[in-house]
Structures are given as C-alpha cells and as structure tokens.
C-alpha cells in the first residue's frame, strides 16, 4: 500500500470517528432539551389550572378581573434586528412622499382591540348574578350541586365548580340575599324573598353540610 493511500485511509478513519462523536453529542443534546420541554409543559399546565381556579374564586367574590390574560403558547416572538443600510458616498436618499410619511396602522387578522375585549368582559354577568338569578327562577330550594349543574347546562362556556358555587351561596347568605335551610344533613338555598320552604320541599340530591 502506497503512502498516499495510507494517508487517505487515516483521514477517513478520523472523519468517521469525528462524525460518530458529533452524532452522539447531538442525540444527547436532543434528549436533554426534550426533557426540559416536558418539564416546562407540565409546569405550564399546572399554572393554567391554578389560573382557572383563581379566576373562578374572583368571580365568586364579585370582583371584576384585573389581571391581564395570559399569553398563549407561541404568541410571543422576538423580531429579527433590522439592518441599517448606509447609502454610498455621493448618493442622496429619495424624499419620502406624503403617503409614505403617514403612519400605517397594521391590524393582524383574527385579533380584537383591547377596548373590545374589555367591553366584552364588562358586559359578562358575574357568577354572583348568575347564581342569584338562577335561584330566583326556581320554585323550590336547591342545593349547591343542583345550582352548579343548572348553571353548567345554561352556560357551558364557563367552568363553574360546585365548591365555588357553594362559597358564593354562603357569601350571599351573609349578605341576606339568600336563605339557607337544613333538612337533616342536607343544605338547600332559596332567595331571600322566596316563601319559607316546608319539610316536603327540596327534591334535590342531598348535600352534606361542611
């Protein structure tokens, strides 16, 4: 075997070893980043669940939402830096026309102005209003579970939990807007202006008092 052939074989062996090492490091880096992404997605899911519960509690207390809506994944992007071009010596920049000098407002498709979003939120009834209105429309006392079920059917777009409804009902009882009655170990609620429930009323499913 000539010297040139031996040198080529040695270089090929070095390239094969280098490519194999780079490929192994690439695979390990992918595994590391995949593990980090999985952990971050799990943390994001927990935060979104906590956000939903906190917003429901805020609505139950009759407080209008003040915190901004969380940005959805992939909605934020970092703009690429714009390159500043320098005109060649001896050349003059063309003067801007009047139409070009006027700022143009860009409106992204599918997005609503912040004012429209705020107006939509302000017109949305609170959970307190929904619960009080629901009890007013009932002819018999209702438990917290029944109120939550009725509101869930009437407003499927809202995540209304039974424990949040129970907390809201107790706050209305404290304000003398709702009456609270017990039948055995079951608790039922009616509006303050409704007639006193009798022992036969309350066909709802029994709810154990806390």
Coordinates of C-alpha atoms in Angstrom, one line a residue:
X1 CA 0.0 0.0 0.0
X2 CA 1.4 3.4 -1.0
X3 CA 2.0 6.3 1.3
X4 CA -0.9 8.3 -0.3
X5 CA -3.3 5.5 0.2
X6 CA -2.4 5.1 3.8
X7 CA -2.8 8.8 4.5
X8 CA -6.3 8.8 2.8
X9 CA -7.3 5.8 4.9
X10 CA -6.2 7.5 8.1
X11 CA -8.1 10.7 7.3
X12 CA -11.2 8.7 6.5
X13 CA -10.9 6.9 9.8
X14 CA -10.6 10.3 11.6
X15 CA -13.7 11.7 9.9
X16 CA -15.7 8.6 10.7
X17 CA -14.7 8.9 14.4
X18 CA -15.4 12.6 14.5
X19 CA -18.8 12.2 12.8
X20 CA -19.7 9.4 15.3
X21 CA -18.8 11.6 18.2
X22 CA -20.7 14.6 16.9
X23 CA -23.8 12.4 16.3
X24 CA -23.7 11.0 19.8
X25 CA -23.4 14.5 21.3
X26 CA -26.3 15.7 19.1
X27 CA -28.6 12.8 20.3
X28 CA -27.7 13.6 24.0
X29 CA -28.5 17.3 23.5
X30 CA -31.8 16.4 21.9
X31 CA -32.7 14.2 24.9
X32 CA -31.8 16.9 27.3
X33 CA -33.8 19.6 25.6
X34 CA -36.8 17.2 25.2
X35 CA -36.7 16.5 29.0
X36 CA -36.6 20.3 29.7
X37 CA -39.6 20.9 27.4
X38 CA -41.6 18.2 29.0
X39 CA -41.0 19.7 32.5
X40 CA -41.8 23.2 31.3
X41 CA -45.1 22.0 29.7
X42 CA -46.0 20.3 32.9
X43 CA -45.4 23.5 34.9
X44 CA -47.4 25.5 32.3
X45 CA -50.4 23.1 32.7
X46 CA -50.3 23.5 36.5
X47 CA -50.1 27.3 36.2
X48 CA -53.1 27.3 33.8
X49 CA -55.1 25.2 36.1
X50 CA -54.3 27.4 39.1
X51 CA -55.3 30.4 37.0
X52 CA -58.7 29.0 36.2
X53 CA -59.4 28.3 39.9
X54 CA -58.3 31.8 40.9
X55 CA -60.4 33.5 38.3
X56 CA -63.5 31.4 39.4
X57 CA -62.9 32.4 43.0
X58 CA -62.5 36.1 42.0
X59 CA -65.8 35.9 40.1
X60 CA -67.5 34.2 43.1
X61 CA -66.4 37.1 45.3
X62 CA -67.9 39.6 42.8
X63 CA -64.6 41.2 42.0
X64 CA -64.1 42.2 38.3
X65 CA -61.0 40.6 36.8
X66 CA -58.0 42.9 36.9
X67 CA -55.1 40.6 35.9
X68 CA -54.2 40.5 32.2
X69 CA -55.0 37.4 30.2
X70 CA -52.0 35.0 30.0
X71 CA -50.3 34.9 26.6
X72 CA -50.9 31.7 24.8
X73 CA -48.0 29.5 23.8
X74 CA -46.3 30.6 20.6
X75 CA -48.0 34.0 20.6
X76 CA -44.8 35.8 21.5
X77 CA -41.9 36.1 19.1
X78 CA -38.7 38.1 19.1
X79 CA -38.4 40.3 16.0
X80 CA -35.3 40.0 14.0
X81 CA -33.0 43.0 14.0
X82 CA -33.3 45.3 11.1
X83 CA -30.2 46.0 9.1
X84 CA -29.3 49.7 8.7
X85 CA -28.2 50.4 5.2
X86 CA -25.7 53.2 4.5
X87 CA -26.0 55.0 1.2
X88 CA -23.0 55.0 -1.0
X89 CA -20.9 58.2 -0.9
X90 CA -22.2 60.9 -3.2
X91 CA -25.8 59.5 -3.4
X92 CA -28.9 61.1 -1.8
X93 CA -31.8 59.4 -0.3
X94 CA -35.0 59.8 -2.2
X95 CA -37.5 62.1 -0.4
X96 CA -40.5 60.4 1.1
X97 CA -43.9 61.1 -0.4
X98 CA -46.7 62.4 1.7
X99 CA -48.4 59.0 1.6
X100 CA -45.3 57.2 2.7
X101 CA -44.8 59.6 5.6
X102 CA -48.2 58.9 7.1
X103 CA -48.1 56.0 9.6
X104 CA -50.0 53.0 8.6
X105 CA -51.8 51.0 11.3
X106 CA -51.4 47.3 10.9
X107 CA -54.2 45.1 12.1
X108 CA -53.5 41.5 12.5
X109 CA -56.2 39.1 11.2
X110 CA -58.3 37.4 13.9
X111 CA -57.4 39.8 16.7
X112 CA -59.6 42.2 18.5
X113 CA -58.6 45.6 20.0
X114 CA -58.1 45.7 23.7
X115 CA -61.1 48.0 24.1
X116 CA -63.4 45.5 22.6
X117 CA -62.1 42.7 24.8
X118 CA -62.5 44.9 27.9
X119 CA -66.1 45.8 26.9
X120 CA -67.0 42.1 26.4
X121 CA -65.7 41.3 29.8
X122 CA -67.5 44.2 31.4
X123 CA -70.9 43.1 30.0
X124 CA -70.4 39.5 31.1
X125 CA -72.5 38.7 34.2
X126 CA -70.7 37.7 37.3
X127 CA -71.1 34.3 39.0
X128 CA -72.9 36.1 41.8
X129 CA -75.5 37.5 39.4
X130 CA -75.9 34.1 37.7
X131 CA -76.5 32.2 40.9
X132 CA -78.9 34.8 42.4
X133 CA -80.9 34.9 39.1
X134 CA -81.0 31.1 38.9
X135 CA -82.4 30.8 42.5
X136 CA -85.0 33.5 41.7
X137 CA -86.2 31.4 38.8
X138 CA -86.6 28.3 40.9
X139 CA -89.9 27.4 42.7
X140 CA -88.2 25.1 45.2
X141 CA -85.0 25.2 47.3
X142 CA -81.9 24.0 45.5
X143 CA -78.6 22.6 46.8
X144 CA -75.2 23.9 45.7
X145 CA -74.7 20.9 43.5
X146 CA -78.0 21.4 41.7
X147 CA -77.3 25.1 41.2
X148 CA -73.8 24.3 39.7
X149 CA -75.4 21.7 37.5
X150 CA -78.1 24.1 36.3
X151 CA -75.6 26.8 35.5
X152 CA -73.3 24.3 33.8
X153 CA -76.2 23.4 31.4
X154 CA -77.2 27.1 30.9
X155 CA -73.6 28.4 30.5
X156 CA -71.4 25.5 29.1
X157 CA -68.7 28.0 28.1
X158 CA -68.0 28.8 31.8
X159 CA -66.1 26.4 34.1
X160 CA -68.4 26.5 37.2
X161 CA -67.3 24.2 40.0
X162 CA -69.6 23.1 42.8
X163 CA -67.3 24.3 45.6
X164 CA -67.1 27.7 44.0
X165 CA -70.9 27.8 43.8
X166 CA -71.2 26.8 47.5
X167 CA -68.8 29.5 48.5
X168 CA -70.7 32.1 46.5
X169 CA -74.0 31.0 48.1
X170 CA -72.6 31.3 51.6
X171 CA -71.5 34.8 50.7
X172 CA -75.0 35.7 49.5
X173 CA -76.4 34.2 52.8
X174 CA -74.1 36.6 54.7
X175 CA -75.5 39.5 52.7
X176 CA -79.1 38.4 53.5
X177 CA -79.7 37.9 49.7
X178 CA -80.2 34.1 50.0
X179 CA -81.7 32.0 52.7
X180 CA -80.0 28.8 53.9
X181 CA -82.1 25.9 55.3
X182 CA -81.2 22.4 56.5
X183 CA -83.2 19.2 56.1
X184 CA -81.4 16.5 58.0
X185 CA -77.8 16.7 56.8
X186 CA -78.7 18.3 53.5
X187 CA -78.4 22.1 52.9
X188 CA -80.7 24.0 50.5
X189 CA -80.8 27.6 49.3
X190 CA -83.5 29.9 48.2
X191 CA -83.7 33.7 47.5
X192 CA -84.5 35.9 50.4
X193 CA -87.9 37.0 49.0
X194 CA -89.0 33.4 48.4
X195 CA -91.6 31.7 50.8
X196 CA -90.3 29.6 53.7
X197 CA -89.6 26.1 52.4
X198 CA -91.6 23.3 54.0
X199 CA -90.3 19.9 55.0
X200 CA -91.6 18.4 51.7
X201 CA -89.7 20.8 49.5
X202 CA -86.2 20.2 48.2
X203 CA -86.3 17.2 45.9
X204 CA -82.7 17.9 45.1
X205 CA -80.0 15.5 45.7
X206 CA -78.9 15.7 49.4
X207 CA -75.7 17.6 50.0
X208 CA -73.8 17.1 53.2
X209 CA -73.0 20.3 55.1
X210 CA -69.4 21.0 55.6

